Coordinates of C-alpha atoms in Angstrom, one line a residue:
M30 CA -23.4 -58.4 -8.0
I31 CA -25.9 -57.0 -5.7
R32 CA -28.0 -55.7 -9.0
L33 CA -28.1 -58.7 -10.5
A34 CA -29.6 -60.3 -7.1
T35 CA -32.3 -57.5 -7.0
W36 CA -33.4 -58.2 -10.9
I37 CA -33.4 -62.3 -10.1
V38 CA -35.7 -61.0 -6.9
V39 CA -37.8 -58.7 -8.8
S40 CA -38.4 -60.9 -11.6
L41 CA -39.2 -63.4 -8.9
I42 CA -42.2 -61.6 -7.5
V43 CA -43.4 -61.0 -10.5
T44 CA -43.7 -64.0 -12.3
A45 CA -45.5 -65.0 -8.9
I46 CA -48.0 -62.1 -8.9
I47 CA -48.5 -63.3 -12.5
A48 CA -48.7 -66.6 -12.1
W49 CA -51.0 -65.9 -8.6
L50 CA -53.4 -63.6 -11.3
V51 CA -54.0 -66.5 -13.4
S52 CA -54.8 -69.1 -11.0
L53 CA -57.9 -67.0 -9.1
P54 CA -60.6 -68.9 -10.1
G55 CA -64.0 -67.7 -11.4
T56 CA -64.8 -66.5 -14.8
A57 CA -65.2 -62.5 -16.2
L58 CA -67.6 -62.1 -18.9
I59 CA -67.1 -59.6 -21.7
E60 CA -68.5 -58.9 -24.7
V61 CA -67.8 -56.6 -27.7
A62 CA -69.9 -55.3 -30.4
G63 CA -71.5 -58.8 -30.8
Y64 CA -67.9 -61.5 -29.4
R65 CA -68.6 -62.7 -26.4
M66 CA -65.7 -64.3 -24.0
Q67 CA -65.6 -65.4 -21.0
P68 CA -62.2 -65.9 -20.3
K69 CA -61.3 -66.8 -16.2
L70 CA -60.6 -64.4 -13.8
G71 CA -57.1 -63.8 -13.4
M72 CA -56.4 -63.7 -17.7
A73 CA -59.2 -61.8 -17.0
A74 CA -57.0 -59.2 -15.1
F75 CA -54.3 -59.9 -16.8
L76 CA -55.2 -59.3 -20.4
I77 CA -56.5 -55.6 -18.6
A78 CA -53.7 -54.9 -17.7
A79 CA -51.3 -55.3 -20.3
G80 CA -54.2 -53.2 -22.3
L81 CA -52.9 -50.8 -20.2
A82 CA -49.3 -51.1 -20.5
A83 CA -49.9 -51.0 -24.5
V84 CA -52.2 -47.8 -24.1
I85 CA -49.0 -46.0 -22.4
I86 CA -46.7 -47.2 -24.3
F87 CA -48.5 -46.0 -27.5
W88 CA -49.3 -42.8 -25.9
S89 CA -45.3 -42.1 -24.9
V90 CA -44.1 -42.8 -28.4
L91 CA -46.8 -40.8 -29.6
R92 CA -45.7 -38.2 -27.9
R93 CA -42.2 -38.4 -28.6
L94 CA -42.8 -38.4 -32.4
L95 CA -45.3 -34.6 -31.5
D96 CA -42.3 -32.7 -29.1
A97 CA -39.2 -34.2 -32.0
P98 CA -39.6 -30.2 -33.2
R99 CA -39.5 -28.9 -29.9
Y100 CA -36.5 -31.0 -28.7
F101 CA -34.4 -30.8 -31.2
A102 CA -34.9 -26.9 -31.5
K103 CA -34.1 -27.3 -27.8
L104 CA -30.4 -29.4 -28.9
N105 CA -29.8 -26.5 -31.3
R106 CA -29.9 -23.6 -28.4
D107 CA -28.0 -25.9 -25.8
R108 CA -25.5 -26.2 -28.9
R109 CA -25.6 -22.7 -29.3
R110 CA -25.5 -21.9 -25.8
D111 CA -22.1 -24.0 -25.0
V112 CA -20.7 -22.3 -28.1
G113 CA -21.1 -18.9 -27.0
V114 CA -20.5 -18.9 -23.1
A115 CA -16.7 -20.9 -24.4
A116 CA -16.1 -18.1 -27.0
L117 CA -17.2 -15.4 -23.9
S118 CA -14.3 -17.4 -21.3
D119 CA -12.0 -17.5 -24.1
G120 CA -12.7 -13.8 -25.0
F121 CA -11.9 -12.6 -21.8
V122 CA -9.0 -14.3 -20.9
A123 CA -8.1 -13.2 -24.8
L124 CA -8.8 -9.3 -23.5
Q125 CA -6.3 -10.6 -20.2
A126 CA -4.2 -11.8 -22.3
G127 CA -3.4 -8.5 -24.1
D128 CA -4.8 -10.2 -27.3
P129 CA -7.6 -7.2 -28.0
N130 CA -8.0 -8.3 -32.1
R131 CA -8.9 -11.9 -31.1
A132 CA -11.2 -11.0 -28.0
R133 CA -13.3 -8.7 -30.5
V134 CA -13.7 -11.7 -32.8
L135 CA -14.8 -13.7 -29.6
A136 CA -16.8 -11.3 -28.3
R137 CA -19.0 -11.3 -31.9
E138 CA -19.0 -14.9 -32.2
A139 CA -20.6 -15.0 -28.6
R140 CA -22.6 -12.4 -29.7
S141 CA -24.4 -14.4 -32.2
N142 CA -24.5 -17.1 -29.8
L143 CA -25.8 -15.5 -26.9
P144 CA -28.0 -12.0 -28.0
R145 CA -29.8 -11.5 -24.7
N146 CA -26.2 -12.4 -22.8
H147 CA -24.6 -8.4 -22.0
A148 CA -21.9 -9.9 -21.4
A149 CA -20.7 -10.6 -24.6
Q150 CA -21.4 -6.7 -25.9
L151 CA -19.4 -5.5 -22.8
L152 CA -16.4 -7.8 -23.5
E153 CA -16.5 -6.1 -27.7
A154 CA -17.3 -2.8 -25.9
R155 CA -13.3 -3.5 -24.0
S156 CA -12.0 -4.7 -26.5
D157 CA -13.1 -1.2 -28.8
L158 CA -11.5 0.6 -26.1
A159 CA -7.8 -1.7 -26.3
L160 CA -7.7 -1.3 -30.2
G161 CA -8.6 2.3 -29.3
D162 CA -11.9 2.6 -31.6
M163 CA -13.4 4.7 -29.1
Q164 CA -16.9 5.4 -31.4
S165 CA -17.8 1.9 -31.3
A166 CA -16.9 1.0 -27.9
R167 CA -19.1 4.6 -26.7
E168 CA -22.2 2.9 -28.7
H169 CA -21.6 -0.4 -26.8
Y170 CA -21.2 1.4 -23.9
R171 CA -24.2 3.6 -23.9
A172 CA -26.1 0.8 -25.6
L173 CA -25.7 -1.0 -21.9
I174 CA -26.3 2.1 -19.8
S175 CA -30.2 1.3 -20.5
N176 CA -29.7 -1.8 -18.2
K177 CA -29.6 -1.7 -14.5
K178 CA -27.7 -4.7 -14.5
T179 CA -25.0 -3.6 -16.9
A180 CA -25.0 0.7 -16.1
V181 CA -22.3 0.6 -13.9
A182 CA -20.0 -1.3 -15.7
A183 CA -21.0 1.0 -18.9
L184 CA -20.6 3.9 -16.8
A185 CA -16.8 2.7 -15.8
G186 CA -15.5 2.2 -19.5
L187 CA -17.1 5.6 -20.3
Y188 CA -15.3 6.9 -17.5
E189 CA -12.0 5.1 -18.3
Q190 CA -12.2 6.0 -22.3
A191 CA -13.0 9.8 -21.0
H192 CA -9.9 9.6 -18.6
T193 CA -7.6 8.0 -21.5
Q194 CA -8.9 11.0 -24.1
G195 CA -8.3 13.5 -21.0
R196 CA -11.7 14.9 -21.1
S197 CA -11.5 15.4 -17.0
D198 CA -15.3 17.1 -17.0
A199 CA -17.0 14.1 -18.8
A200 CA -14.7 11.3 -17.1
L201 CA -16.4 12.9 -13.4
N202 CA -19.3 13.0 -14.7
F203 CA -19.7 9.1 -15.7
A204 CA -18.3 8.6 -12.1
Q205 CA -20.8 11.1 -10.7
K206 CA -23.9 8.8 -12.3
A207 CA -22.1 5.6 -10.9
V208 CA -22.0 6.9 -7.4
A209 CA -25.7 7.8 -7.7
L210 CA -26.8 3.9 -9.0
A211 CA -24.1 2.4 -6.8
P212 CA -22.9 4.8 -3.5
Q213 CA -20.2 1.9 -2.1
T214 CA -18.5 1.6 -6.3
R215 CA -14.7 2.3 -5.4
W216 CA -13.2 3.5 -8.4
A217 CA -16.3 6.0 -8.8
S218 CA -15.8 7.0 -5.2
D219 CA -12.7 7.3 -5.1
A220 CA -12.9 9.7 -8.5
V221 CA -15.5 12.2 -6.6
L222 CA -13.5 12.4 -3.9
D223 CA -10.5 13.1 -5.8
D224 CA -12.2 15.7 -7.4
L225 CA -13.5 17.7 -4.1
T226 CA -9.9 17.7 -2.8
R227 CA -8.3 19.1 -5.8
R228 CA -10.8 21.6 -5.1
G229 CA -9.5 21.7 -2.0
K230 CA -13.9 20.8 -0.6
W231 CA -12.6 19.2 2.5
E232 CA -16.6 19.3 4.4
E233 CA -17.9 17.7 1.4
A234 CA -14.7 15.1 1.0
L235 CA -14.9 14.3 4.9
A236 CA -18.4 14.0 4.9
R237 CA -18.3 11.0 1.5
T238 CA -15.5 10.0 3.3
N239 CA -17.6 9.4 6.5
A240 CA -20.7 7.7 4.8
E241 CA -18.1 5.1 2.7
T242 CA -18.9 1.7 4.3
A243 CA -15.5 -0.6 5.4
V244 CA -15.9 -3.9 5.8
T245 CA -12.2 -5.5 5.9
R246 CA -9.7 -4.7 8.8
E247 CA -7.4 -2.7 5.6
E248 CA -10.2 -1.2 4.7
K249 CA -11.0 0.1 8.2
M250 CA -7.3 1.7 8.6
L251 CA -7.4 3.4 5.4
K252 CA -11.1 5.0 5.8
R253 CA -9.3 6.2 9.1
R254 CA -6.3 7.2 7.7
R255 CA -8.2 9.6 4.6
Q256 CA -10.8 10.8 7.5
A257 CA -7.7 12.0 9.6
V258 CA -6.0 13.5 6.2
L259 CA -9.4 15.3 5.8
E260 CA -10.0 16.4 9.5
T261 CA -6.0 17.9 9.4
A262 CA -7.0 19.8 5.8
L263 CA -10.2 21.6 7.4
A264 CA -8.0 22.3 10.3
R265 CA -5.7 23.4 8.1
E266 CA -7.8 25.9 6.4
L267 CA -9.6 27.2 9.3
A268 CA -6.3 28.1 11.3
E269 CA -6.2 31.7 10.8
S270 CA -10.1 32.1 10.1
D271 CA -11.7 30.1 12.8
P272 CA -9.2 28.6 15.5
S273 CA -11.3 26.9 18.2
V274 CA -13.1 25.1 14.9
A275 CA -10.1 24.2 13.7
L276 CA -8.4 22.9 17.3
D277 CA -11.2 20.5 17.0
H278 CA -10.3 18.9 13.5
A279 CA -6.9 18.6 14.5
L280 CA -7.8 17.0 17.4
V281 CA -10.2 14.3 15.6
A282 CA -7.8 13.5 13.2
L283 CA -5.3 13.1 16.0
K284 CA -7.9 10.7 18.0
L285 CA -8.1 8.3 14.5
V286 CA -4.4 8.3 13.9
P287 CA -2.8 9.4 16.7
D288 CA 0.8 9.7 15.7
F289 CA -0.2 12.1 12.7
V290 CA 2.5 14.7 12.8
P291 CA 0.4 17.6 10.8
A292 CA -2.3 17.1 13.1
A293 CA -0.4 17.6 15.9
L294 CA 1.6 20.7 15.2
I295 CA -1.7 22.2 14.1
A296 CA -3.3 21.7 17.7
A297 CA -0.1 22.5 19.4
R298 CA 0.0 25.8 17.6
I299 CA -3.5 27.2 18.3
Q300 CA -3.1 26.0 21.7
S301 CA -0.2 27.9 22.1
N302 CA -1.6 31.3 20.6
R303 CA -4.5 30.3 22.8
G304 CA -2.0 30.5 26.3
D305 CA -2.2 26.7 27.0
A306 CA 1.2 25.6 26.8
R307 CA 0.9 22.9 28.9
R308 CA -2.0 21.1 27.0
A309 CA 0.1 21.9 23.4
M310 CA 3.5 20.8 24.8
S311 CA 1.9 17.9 26.1
L312 CA 0.1 16.9 23.3
L313 CA 4.2 17.7 21.9
R314 CA 5.6 15.1 24.3
R315 CA 3.5 12.6 23.2
G316 CA 3.8 12.9 19.4
W317 CA 7.5 13.6 19.7
R318 CA 7.7 10.1 22.2
A319 CA 6.1 8.0 18.9
T320 CA 7.5 9.8 15.8
S321 CA 11.0 11.5 16.9
H322 CA 9.8 13.9 14.3
P323 CA 12.2 17.4 14.8
H324 CA 9.6 19.7 14.0
L325 CA 7.7 18.3 17.1
A326 CA 10.5 19.0 19.7
T327 CA 11.3 22.7 17.5
L328 CA 7.8 23.8 18.4
Y329 CA 8.2 22.1 22.1
A330 CA 11.0 24.2 23.0
N331 CA 9.1 27.9 20.9
A332 CA 5.9 26.3 22.9
Q333 CA 5.9 29.8 25.1
T334 CA 5.9 33.1 23.6
G335 CA 8.6 35.0 24.7
A336 CA 11.1 32.0 26.0
S337 CA 15.2 33.3 26.1
A338 CA 17.6 30.8 23.4
V339 CA 18.2 29.0 27.2
E340 CA 15.1 28.5 27.7
R341 CA 14.1 26.8 24.6
L342 CA 17.8 24.7 25.2
K343 CA 15.9 24.1 29.1
R344 CA 12.8 22.7 26.9
V345 CA 14.9 20.8 24.4
R346 CA 16.6 18.7 27.1
E347 CA 13.4 17.6 28.6
L348 CA 12.7 16.2 25.5
I349 CA 16.2 15.0 24.9
D350 CA 19.4 13.4 26.8
L351 CA 22.7 13.0 26.0
P352 CA 23.6 11.5 24.4
P353 CA 20.3 12.5 21.7
P354 CA 19.1 8.4 20.5
N355 CA 19.1 9.3 16.6
R356 CA 19.7 12.0 14.3
P357 CA 16.8 14.1 14.2
A358 CA 16.6 14.3 18.0
A359 CA 20.6 15.1 18.2
I360 CA 19.9 17.9 14.9
V361 CA 17.4 19.6 17.2
L362 CA 19.4 19.8 20.5
A363 CA 22.2 21.3 18.6
R364 CA 20.4 23.9 17.5
A365 CA 19.0 24.7 19.8
A366 CA 22.5 24.9 22.2
V367 CA 24.2 26.4 18.6
E368 CA 20.7 29.6 19.1
A369 CA 22.0 29.7 23.0
F370 CA 25.9 29.3 22.1
D371 CA 26.0 26.7 24.4
W372 CA 29.1 25.2 22.1
A373 CA 29.9 22.1 24.3
T374 CA 26.1 20.5 24.0
A375 CA 26.0 21.6 20.9
R376 CA 29.0 19.9 20.0
S377 CA 28.6 17.0 22.5
A378 CA 24.9 16.7 20.6
L379 CA 26.4 15.9 17.6
A380 CA 29.6 14.1 17.9
E381 CA 27.9 10.6 17.1
Y382 CA 26.7 11.6 14.1
M383 CA 29.3 13.7 12.4
E384 CA 32.2 11.2 11.6
K385 CA 30.4 8.8 9.4
D386 CA 27.9 9.8 6.6
P387 CA 26.9 13.5 8.4
T388 CA 24.2 15.3 6.3
Q389 CA 23.5 18.7 5.0
A390 CA 22.0 19.3 8.4
V391 CA 25.1 18.0 10.6
C392 CA 27.7 19.6 8.5
L393 CA 26.0 22.8 8.3
L394 CA 25.8 22.9 12.3
M395 CA 29.0 22.1 12.4
A396 CA 30.1 25.0 10.3
E397 CA 28.7 27.1 13.4
I398 CA 29.6 25.6 16.2
E399 CA 33.0 25.9 14.8
E400 CA 33.0 29.5 14.0
G401 CA 30.9 30.5 17.0
Q402 CA 33.1 28.7 19.3
N403 CA 36.6 28.8 17.8
A404 CA 36.3 31.3 15.3
D405 CA 37.7 29.0 13.4
Q406 CA 37.0 30.3 9.5
G407 CA 38.6 27.7 7.9
R408 CA 37.2 24.6 9.1
A409 CA 33.8 26.2 8.9
R410 CA 34.2 26.3 5.3
E411 CA 35.5 22.6 5.4
W412 CA 32.1 21.9 7.1
L413 CA 29.8 24.0 4.4
A414 CA 31.9 22.2 1.5
R415 CA 30.8 18.7 3.2
A416 CA 27.5 20.2 3.2
V417 CA 27.4 20.3 -0.6
R418 CA 28.5 16.8 -1.2
A419 CA 26.3 15.7 2.2
P420 CA 23.7 13.3 2.0
R421 CA 20.0 15.1 2.7
D422 CA 18.1 15.3 5.5
P423 CA 14.4 14.4 5.5
V424 CA 11.8 17.0 4.2
W425 CA 8.5 16.4 3.1
V426 CA 8.0 14.7 -0.6
A427 CA 5.4 13.6 -3.0
D428 CA 6.1 12.9 -6.4
G429 CA 9.3 14.4 -6.2
I430 CA 8.6 17.6 -4.9
T431 CA 9.9 18.6 -1.7
S432 CA 8.5 21.2 0.9
D433 CA 9.2 22.2 4.1
D434 CA 5.4 22.0 5.1
W435 CA 2.9 18.6 5.0
E436 CA 0.4 19.8 2.3
P437 CA -2.9 17.7 2.2
I438 CA -2.7 16.5 -1.6
S439 CA -0.1 16.4 -3.9
P440 CA 1.1 19.6 -6.1
V441 CA 1.2 17.8 -8.9
T442 CA -1.1 15.0 -9.3
G443 CA -3.8 16.2 -7.2
E444 CA -3.4 12.9 -5.0
L445 CA -4.6 12.3 -1.0
D446 CA -2.1 12.4 1.6
A447 CA 1.0 12.5 -0.8
F448 CA 3.5 13.8 1.1
E449 CA 6.0 11.5 2.6
W450 CA 8.4 12.4 5.3
R451 CA 11.8 10.8 4.0
V452 CA 14.8 11.5 2.4
P453 CA 14.4 12.6 -1.0
L454 CA 15.9 11.2 -4.2
A455 CA 18.7 13.2 -5.4
Q456 CA 17.9 13.5 -9.0
A457 CA 14.1 13.4 -7.9
A458 CA 14.0 16.4 -5.3
T459 CA 13.3 20.0 -6.4
S460 CA 11.4 22.7 -4.8
K461 CA 7.9 24.1 -5.5
S462 CA 8.8 27.2 -7.0
E463 CA 12.6 27.8 -7.0
P464 CA 15.7 25.2 -5.9
L465 CA 15.2 24.2 -2.1
P466 CA 18.0 26.0 0.1
L467 CA 21.1 24.5 1.6
A468 CA 20.0 25.0 5.1
A469 CA 16.1 23.8 4.2
S470 CA 16.3 20.4 5.6
L471 CA 16.7 21.8 9.3
P472 CA 14.1 22.1 11.6
V473 CA 14.4 25.7 11.9
P474 CA 12.5 27.1 15.0
P475 CA 9.1 29.6 14.4
P476 CA 9.8 33.1 15.5
E477 CA 10.3 34.5 18.9
T478 CA 7.5 36.9 19.4
S479 CA 4.7 35.3 17.7
L480 CA 3.3 31.6 17.2
A481 CA 0.8 32.7 15.1
P482 CA -1.0 30.1 12.6
P483 CA 1.1 30.0 9.4
T484 CA -1.1 28.9 6.0
G485 CA 0.2 25.1 6.4
A486 CA 1.3 22.9 9.0
Q487 CA 5.2 22.6 9.5

């Protein structure tokens, strides 16, 4: 309705203007090639306007005719572009859906319609890689490396290809090139970092980790954890040769992750060996309250060189009350009491945990208590027999490998921060060199005469 009203109003205005021009008084003299005309002034103005309109219309038609080849060429390019984009999109969908044959066909169709689009060549390379055509994939990737926009993507494909073929040196070379082009590329940075940690280059790995940019909260937490692990690995390596520097690294790790047990153990050992038992005990006390890790309590009891078994039990009682709040606390207290021949305290510590599903450590301690307190060989053998079938106690576990000592990387895969303190799976748990002894899960205190830093943190 509004359009109709607008059209009527505009038509009336145009009609009024034409009528006004025609009704203008006066005449105009026009002489062309001997012909003379003398129309009224309004009509002359109208004829001039009409002539200009005719010229404009003629020029527009002529320009369209002259531009027709270019117009049809543009239509053809647009059609090919639409077909190529559709093929490229369907190709990536097919590749993601697990149909590399169709993805490769669509990639070639996209390349024929989009000759300058590098994504089509990248799709064909990925399809060749999925089909196992390594030679063709390598040729595509190497052609893409020369372009700055596609170099990192091409290096990612070459890295994946080399990794699949087991060519670790070549894969590392591609990752290093990608890091040089784009330092924040996650896959390349992780690959270079993994190589450094496998070779024990802790300082270089730490410098690379420190240079990484973390944006989200999860990335920041992951970076802090990785930094703490690398600082602890450095402290572990320098504990014997340079304990002062090792202590600094361990304390930095604790600032990054306050409840990181391996760092606390290394720092406390070094402080104890330097005669600073009070700081060591304070550090261990904080760690125990945060984690209830038995190695912390065991080292707390042995923080002073030459302490007797009774003195060690007294220190343990500073951390753990009767009844103990959890099984690790009960085991540590019972072990200290057994060494001090305080059978009553040892039995009281284990009272709540020896009836229902006692673990191996509980069974072995009860065997010692029965033999030491009552000289009951029969009851001791019964507890030893139960220990064989009892559930395991927590140990350091990584990729099915158990260890009494924490290590920064997995001995199987070389993964950083793979060891976890947990109960191992019975069917997967094996020792690094030989089957784990039955008593290995017990938190055995270090010798009374020396607290020299070990080769690895407990």
